[in-house]
mmCIF file of C-alpha atoms in Angstrom:
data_model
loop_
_atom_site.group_PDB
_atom_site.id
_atom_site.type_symbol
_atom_site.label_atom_id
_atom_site.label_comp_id
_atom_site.label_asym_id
_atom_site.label_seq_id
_atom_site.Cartn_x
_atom_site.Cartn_y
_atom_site.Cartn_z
ATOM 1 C CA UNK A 41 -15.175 -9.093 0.576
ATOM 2 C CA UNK A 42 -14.383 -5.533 0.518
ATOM 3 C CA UNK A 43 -13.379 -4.577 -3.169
ATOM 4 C CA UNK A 44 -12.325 -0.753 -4.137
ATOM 5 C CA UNK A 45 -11.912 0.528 -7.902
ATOM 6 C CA UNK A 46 -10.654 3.249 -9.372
ATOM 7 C CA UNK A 47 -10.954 5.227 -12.648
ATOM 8 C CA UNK A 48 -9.238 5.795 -14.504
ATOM 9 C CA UNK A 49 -6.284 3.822 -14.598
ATOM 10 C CA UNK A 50 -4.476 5.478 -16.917
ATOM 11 C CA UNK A 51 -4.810 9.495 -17.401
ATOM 12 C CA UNK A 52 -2.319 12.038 -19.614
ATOM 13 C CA UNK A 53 -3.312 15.516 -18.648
ATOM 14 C CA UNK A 54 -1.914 18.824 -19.882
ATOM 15 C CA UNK A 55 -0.594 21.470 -17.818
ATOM 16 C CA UNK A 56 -2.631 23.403 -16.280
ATOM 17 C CA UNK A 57 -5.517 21.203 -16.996
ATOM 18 C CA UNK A 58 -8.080 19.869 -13.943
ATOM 19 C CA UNK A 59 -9.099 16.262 -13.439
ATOM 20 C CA UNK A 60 -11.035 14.117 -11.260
ATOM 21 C CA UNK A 61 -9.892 10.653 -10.318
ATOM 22 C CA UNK A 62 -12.901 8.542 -8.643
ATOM 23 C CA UNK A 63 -12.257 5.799 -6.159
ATOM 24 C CA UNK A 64 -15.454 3.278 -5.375
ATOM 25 C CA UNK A 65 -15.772 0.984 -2.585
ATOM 26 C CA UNK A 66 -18.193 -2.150 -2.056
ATOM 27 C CA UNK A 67 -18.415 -2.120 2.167
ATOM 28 C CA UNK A 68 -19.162 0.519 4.986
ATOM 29 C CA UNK A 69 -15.419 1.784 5.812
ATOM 30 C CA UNK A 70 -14.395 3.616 8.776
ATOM 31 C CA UNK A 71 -11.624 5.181 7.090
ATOM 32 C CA UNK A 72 -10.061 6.271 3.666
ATOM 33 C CA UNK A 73 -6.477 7.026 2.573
ATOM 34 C CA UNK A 74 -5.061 8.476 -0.812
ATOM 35 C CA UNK A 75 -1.797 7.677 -1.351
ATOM 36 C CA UNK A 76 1.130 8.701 -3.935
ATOM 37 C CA UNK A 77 3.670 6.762 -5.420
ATOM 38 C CA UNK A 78 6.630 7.391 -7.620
ATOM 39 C CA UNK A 79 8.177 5.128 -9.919
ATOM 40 C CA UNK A 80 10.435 2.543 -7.839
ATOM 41 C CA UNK A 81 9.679 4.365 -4.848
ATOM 42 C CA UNK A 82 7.036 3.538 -1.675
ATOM 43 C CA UNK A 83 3.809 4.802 -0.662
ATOM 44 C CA UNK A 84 3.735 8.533 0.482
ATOM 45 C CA UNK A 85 0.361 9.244 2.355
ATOM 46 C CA UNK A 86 -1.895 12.727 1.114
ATOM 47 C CA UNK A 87 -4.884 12.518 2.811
ATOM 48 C CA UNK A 88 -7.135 10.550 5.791
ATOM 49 C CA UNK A 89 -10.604 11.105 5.047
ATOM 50 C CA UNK A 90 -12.772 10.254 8.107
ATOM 51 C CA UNK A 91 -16.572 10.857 7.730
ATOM 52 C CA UNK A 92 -19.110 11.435 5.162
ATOM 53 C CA UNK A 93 -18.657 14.671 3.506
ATOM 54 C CA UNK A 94 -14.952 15.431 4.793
ATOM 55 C CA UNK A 95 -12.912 17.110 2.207
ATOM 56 C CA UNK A 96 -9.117 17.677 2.305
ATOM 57 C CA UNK A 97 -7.025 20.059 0.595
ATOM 58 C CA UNK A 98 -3.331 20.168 -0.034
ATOM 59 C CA UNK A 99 -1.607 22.323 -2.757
ATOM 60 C CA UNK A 100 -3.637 21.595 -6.062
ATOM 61 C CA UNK A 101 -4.985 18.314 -4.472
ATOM 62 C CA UNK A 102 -7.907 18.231 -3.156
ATOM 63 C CA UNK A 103 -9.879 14.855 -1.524
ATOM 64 C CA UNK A 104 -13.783 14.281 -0.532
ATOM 65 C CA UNK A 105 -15.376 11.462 0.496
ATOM 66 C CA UNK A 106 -19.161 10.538 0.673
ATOM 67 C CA UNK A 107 -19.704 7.274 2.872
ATOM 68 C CA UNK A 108 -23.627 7.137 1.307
ATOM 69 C CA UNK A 109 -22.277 6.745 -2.291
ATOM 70 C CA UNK A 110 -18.694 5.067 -1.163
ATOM 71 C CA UNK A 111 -17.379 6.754 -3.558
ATOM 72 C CA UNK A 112 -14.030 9.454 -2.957
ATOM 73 C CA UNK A 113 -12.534 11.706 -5.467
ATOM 74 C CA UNK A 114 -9.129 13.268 -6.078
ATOM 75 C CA UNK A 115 -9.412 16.303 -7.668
ATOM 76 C CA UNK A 116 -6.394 17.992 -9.774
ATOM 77 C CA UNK A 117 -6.289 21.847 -10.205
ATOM 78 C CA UNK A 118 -4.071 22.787 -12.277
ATOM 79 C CA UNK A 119 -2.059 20.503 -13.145
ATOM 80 C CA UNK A 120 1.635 20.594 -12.784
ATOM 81 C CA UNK A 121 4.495 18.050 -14.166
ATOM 82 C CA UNK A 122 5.514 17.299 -11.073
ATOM 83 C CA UNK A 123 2.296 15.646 -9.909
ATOM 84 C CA UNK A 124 2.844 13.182 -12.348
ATOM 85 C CA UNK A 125 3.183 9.472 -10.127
ATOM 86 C CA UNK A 126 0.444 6.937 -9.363
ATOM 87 C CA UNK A 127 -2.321 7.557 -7.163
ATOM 88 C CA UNK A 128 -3.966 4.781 -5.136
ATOM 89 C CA UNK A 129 -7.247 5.129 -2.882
ATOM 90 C CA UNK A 130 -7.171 2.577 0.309
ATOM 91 C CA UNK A 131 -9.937 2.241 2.828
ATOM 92 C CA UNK A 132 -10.062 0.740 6.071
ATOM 93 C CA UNK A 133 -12.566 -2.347 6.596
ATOM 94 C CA UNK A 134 -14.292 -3.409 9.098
ATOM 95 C CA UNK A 135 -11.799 -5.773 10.409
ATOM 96 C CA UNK A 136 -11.402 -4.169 14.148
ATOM 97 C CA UNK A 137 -7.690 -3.311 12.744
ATOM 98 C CA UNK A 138 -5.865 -1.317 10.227
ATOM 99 C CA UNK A 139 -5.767 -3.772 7.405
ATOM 100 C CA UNK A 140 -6.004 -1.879 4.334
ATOM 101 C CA UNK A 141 -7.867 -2.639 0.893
ATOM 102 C CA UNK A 142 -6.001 -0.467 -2.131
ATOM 103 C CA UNK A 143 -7.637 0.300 -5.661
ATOM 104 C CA UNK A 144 -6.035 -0.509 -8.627
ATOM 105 C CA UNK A 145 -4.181 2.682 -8.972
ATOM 106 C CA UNK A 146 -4.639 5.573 -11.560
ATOM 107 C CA UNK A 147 -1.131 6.573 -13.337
ATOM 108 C CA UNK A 148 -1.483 10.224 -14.056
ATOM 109 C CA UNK A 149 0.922 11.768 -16.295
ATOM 110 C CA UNK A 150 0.939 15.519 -16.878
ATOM 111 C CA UNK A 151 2.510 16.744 -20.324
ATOM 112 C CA UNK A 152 3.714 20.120 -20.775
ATOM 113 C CA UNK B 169 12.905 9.044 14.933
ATOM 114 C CA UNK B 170 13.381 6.433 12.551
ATOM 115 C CA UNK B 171 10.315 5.684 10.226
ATOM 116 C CA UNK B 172 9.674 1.793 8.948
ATOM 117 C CA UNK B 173 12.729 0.177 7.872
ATOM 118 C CA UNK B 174 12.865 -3.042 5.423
ATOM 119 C CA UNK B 175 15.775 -4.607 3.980
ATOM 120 C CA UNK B 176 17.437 -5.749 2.061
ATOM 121 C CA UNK B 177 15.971 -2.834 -0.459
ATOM 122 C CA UNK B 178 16.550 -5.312 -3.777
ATOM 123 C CA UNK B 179 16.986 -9.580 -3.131
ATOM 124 C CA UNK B 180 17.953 -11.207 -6.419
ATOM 125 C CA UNK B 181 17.282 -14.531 -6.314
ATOM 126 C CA UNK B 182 17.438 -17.825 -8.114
ATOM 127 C CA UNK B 183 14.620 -20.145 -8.538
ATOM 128 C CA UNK B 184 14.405 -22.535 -5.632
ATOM 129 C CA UNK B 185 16.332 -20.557 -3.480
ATOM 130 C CA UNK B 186 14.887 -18.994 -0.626
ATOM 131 C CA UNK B 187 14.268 -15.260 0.088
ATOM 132 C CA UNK B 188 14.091 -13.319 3.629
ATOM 133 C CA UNK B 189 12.836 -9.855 3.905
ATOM 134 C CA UNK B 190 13.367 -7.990 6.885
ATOM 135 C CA UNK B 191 10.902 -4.915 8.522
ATOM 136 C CA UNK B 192 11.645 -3.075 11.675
ATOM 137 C CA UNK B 193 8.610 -1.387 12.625
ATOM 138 C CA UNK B 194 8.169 2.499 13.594
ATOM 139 C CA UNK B 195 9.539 2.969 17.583
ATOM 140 C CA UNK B 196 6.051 2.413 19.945
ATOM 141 C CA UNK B 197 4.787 0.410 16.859
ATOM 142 C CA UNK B 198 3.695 -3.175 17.373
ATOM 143 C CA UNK B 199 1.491 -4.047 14.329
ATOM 144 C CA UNK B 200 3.204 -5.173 11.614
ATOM 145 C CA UNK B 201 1.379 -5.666 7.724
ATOM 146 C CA UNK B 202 2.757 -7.025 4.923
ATOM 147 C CA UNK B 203 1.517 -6.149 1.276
ATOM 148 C CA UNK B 204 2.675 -7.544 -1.814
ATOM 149 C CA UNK B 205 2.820 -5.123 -5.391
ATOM 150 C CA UNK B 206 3.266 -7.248 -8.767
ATOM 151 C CA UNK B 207 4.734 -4.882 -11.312
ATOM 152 C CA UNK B 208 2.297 -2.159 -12.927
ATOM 153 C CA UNK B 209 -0.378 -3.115 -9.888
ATOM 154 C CA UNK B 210 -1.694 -2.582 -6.841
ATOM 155 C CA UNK B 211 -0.565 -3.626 -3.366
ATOM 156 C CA UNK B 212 -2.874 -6.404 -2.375
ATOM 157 C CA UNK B 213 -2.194 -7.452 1.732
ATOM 158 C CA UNK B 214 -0.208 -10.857 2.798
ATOM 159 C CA UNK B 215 -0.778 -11.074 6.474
ATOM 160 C CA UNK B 216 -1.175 -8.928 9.462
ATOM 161 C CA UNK B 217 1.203 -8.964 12.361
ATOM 162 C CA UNK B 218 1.990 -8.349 16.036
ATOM 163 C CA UNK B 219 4.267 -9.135 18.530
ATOM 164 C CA UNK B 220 4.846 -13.453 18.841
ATOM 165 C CA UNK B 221 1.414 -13.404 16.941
ATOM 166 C CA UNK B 222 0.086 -13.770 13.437
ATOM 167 C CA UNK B 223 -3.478 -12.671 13.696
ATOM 168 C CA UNK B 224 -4.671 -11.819 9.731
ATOM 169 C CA UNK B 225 -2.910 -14.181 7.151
ATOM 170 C CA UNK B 226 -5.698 -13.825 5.197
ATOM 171 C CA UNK B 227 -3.298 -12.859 1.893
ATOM 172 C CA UNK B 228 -1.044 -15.035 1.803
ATOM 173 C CA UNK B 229 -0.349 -17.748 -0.101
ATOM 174 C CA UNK B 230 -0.912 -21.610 1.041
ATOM 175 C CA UNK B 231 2.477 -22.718 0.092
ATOM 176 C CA UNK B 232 6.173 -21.233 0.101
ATOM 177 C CA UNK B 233 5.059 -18.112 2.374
ATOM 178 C CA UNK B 234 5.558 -17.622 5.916
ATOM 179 C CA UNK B 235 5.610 -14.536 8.152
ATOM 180 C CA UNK B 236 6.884 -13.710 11.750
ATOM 181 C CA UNK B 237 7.060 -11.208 14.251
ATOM 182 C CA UNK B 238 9.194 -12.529 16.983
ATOM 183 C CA UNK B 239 9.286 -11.065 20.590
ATOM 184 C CA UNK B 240 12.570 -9.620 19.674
ATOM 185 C CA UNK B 241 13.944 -7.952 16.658
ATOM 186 C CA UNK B 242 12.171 -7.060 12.859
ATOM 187 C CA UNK B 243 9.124 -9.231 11.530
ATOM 188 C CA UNK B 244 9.829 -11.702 8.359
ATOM 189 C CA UNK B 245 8.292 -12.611 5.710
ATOM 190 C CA UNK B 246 10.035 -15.781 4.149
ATOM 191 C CA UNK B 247 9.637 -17.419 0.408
ATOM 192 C CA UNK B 248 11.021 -20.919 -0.197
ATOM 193 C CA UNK B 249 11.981 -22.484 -3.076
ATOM 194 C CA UNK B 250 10.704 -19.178 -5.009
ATOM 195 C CA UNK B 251 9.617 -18.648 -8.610
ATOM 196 C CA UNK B 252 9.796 -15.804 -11.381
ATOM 197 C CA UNK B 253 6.051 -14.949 -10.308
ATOM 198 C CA UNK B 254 7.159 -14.380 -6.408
ATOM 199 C CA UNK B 255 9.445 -11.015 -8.047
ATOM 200 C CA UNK B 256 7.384 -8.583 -6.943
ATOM 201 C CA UNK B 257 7.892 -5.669 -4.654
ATOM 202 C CA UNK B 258 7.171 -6.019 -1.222
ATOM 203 C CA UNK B 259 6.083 -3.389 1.617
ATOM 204 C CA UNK B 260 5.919 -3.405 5.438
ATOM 205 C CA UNK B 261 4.131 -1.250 7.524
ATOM 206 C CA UNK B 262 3.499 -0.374 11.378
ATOM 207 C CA UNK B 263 0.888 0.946 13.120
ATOM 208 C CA UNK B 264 0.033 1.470 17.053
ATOM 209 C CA UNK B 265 -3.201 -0.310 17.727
ATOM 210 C CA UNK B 266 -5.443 2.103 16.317
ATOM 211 C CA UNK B 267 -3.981 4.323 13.886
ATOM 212 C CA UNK B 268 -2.750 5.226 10.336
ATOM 213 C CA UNK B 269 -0.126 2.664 8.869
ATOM 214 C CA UNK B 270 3.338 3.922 8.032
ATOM 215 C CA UNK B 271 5.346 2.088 4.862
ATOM 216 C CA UNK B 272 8.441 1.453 4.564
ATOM 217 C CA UNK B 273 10.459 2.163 1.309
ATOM 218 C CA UNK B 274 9.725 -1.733 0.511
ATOM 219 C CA UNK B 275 12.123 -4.870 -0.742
ATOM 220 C CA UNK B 276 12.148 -5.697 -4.443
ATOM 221 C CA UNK B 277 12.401 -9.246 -4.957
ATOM 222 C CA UNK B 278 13.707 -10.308 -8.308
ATOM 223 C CA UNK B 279 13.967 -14.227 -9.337
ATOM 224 C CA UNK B 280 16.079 -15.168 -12.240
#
């Protein structure tokens, strides 16, 4: 059974602060997705990572993924208030479709 | 051109009574998923859809749940006789065959 974790669940960061939210995953994946999600709201996709050593960059957000170590990271430079939501990681299994598995979520909240 | 739509967007609902949740799928999407998200968690997949077929129902639970995705019109995902632990929010996707999933804005189920 593909499982996927992420730490931390919880994270208060300052302004202008970086951070590193890690996202582990039990099962060779063919795909992985980070995803943010505001309060009430649904799913609003950042990044597709697709092979071992991609990285992604978007704004302050930045994603890599390394398919040896199953293990992808969301990196926050400089943080801003506005990037305050919940983050979840999701990877594709091996399933021949495009079922998704999601971590548990990290809820980052940035404080002035 | 229109992304996933679900409705209704909140169902409140007695116990026993019976909820119906309604996703139209992306145009040129036929691959429907369902995921479930209990409050402060995850979304954890309910069953995996395409047209006049269920082929991943994997998720879902034994009893009460039931999903289709008929030839014509949106897929459904149906609870009878539901209970307070069935409010949850729930979120359709589409996808093409191959291809990164698309959420909808997802229906939030509460039972009194």
């Amino acid at each position: 059974e593909l499982k996927v974790e992420q730490n931390p669940l919880f994270l208060s960061m300052q302004e202008g602060k970086n951070y590193t939210i890690y996202c582990n995953y039990s099962t060779t994946s063919d795909r992985l997705y980070w995803y943010r999600q505001d309060p009430g709201k649904s799913l609003e996709s950042l990044f597709v990572l697709l092979s071992n050593g991609a990285v992604k960059q978007e704004g302050r957000l930045m994603a890599s993924l390394d398919t040896k170590a199953r293990l992808s990271t969301l990196h926050i430079t400089a943080a801003v208030h506005d990037l305050s939501a919940t983050y979840f990681c999701a990877v594709v299994g091996n399933f021949g479709n495009e079922k998704l598995t999601f971590g548990t979520g990290t809820r980052l909240t940035i404080i002035p | 051109n229109a992304g996933v739509m679900q409705n209704p967007r909140h169902l409140v609902r007695r116990r026993g009574q019976e909820a119906r949740l309604r996703c139209s799928p992306m145009k040129g999407h036929s691959h429907v998923y369902w995921y479930r998200q209990l409050p402060e968690e995850g979304l954890k997949f309910m069953v995996y859809l395409q047209k006049e077929n269920i082929i991943d129902e994997s998720g879902m639970p034994k009893e009460r749940f039931s999903a289709e995705f008929p030839k014509e019109g949106p897929s459904i995902l149906r609870i009878q006789q539901v209970v307070r632990g069935d409010s949850a929010a729930y979120f359709c996707a589409s996808s093409r065959f191959t291809g990164e999933l698309f959420f909808g804005e997802g229906s939030r189920l509460t039972v009194l």
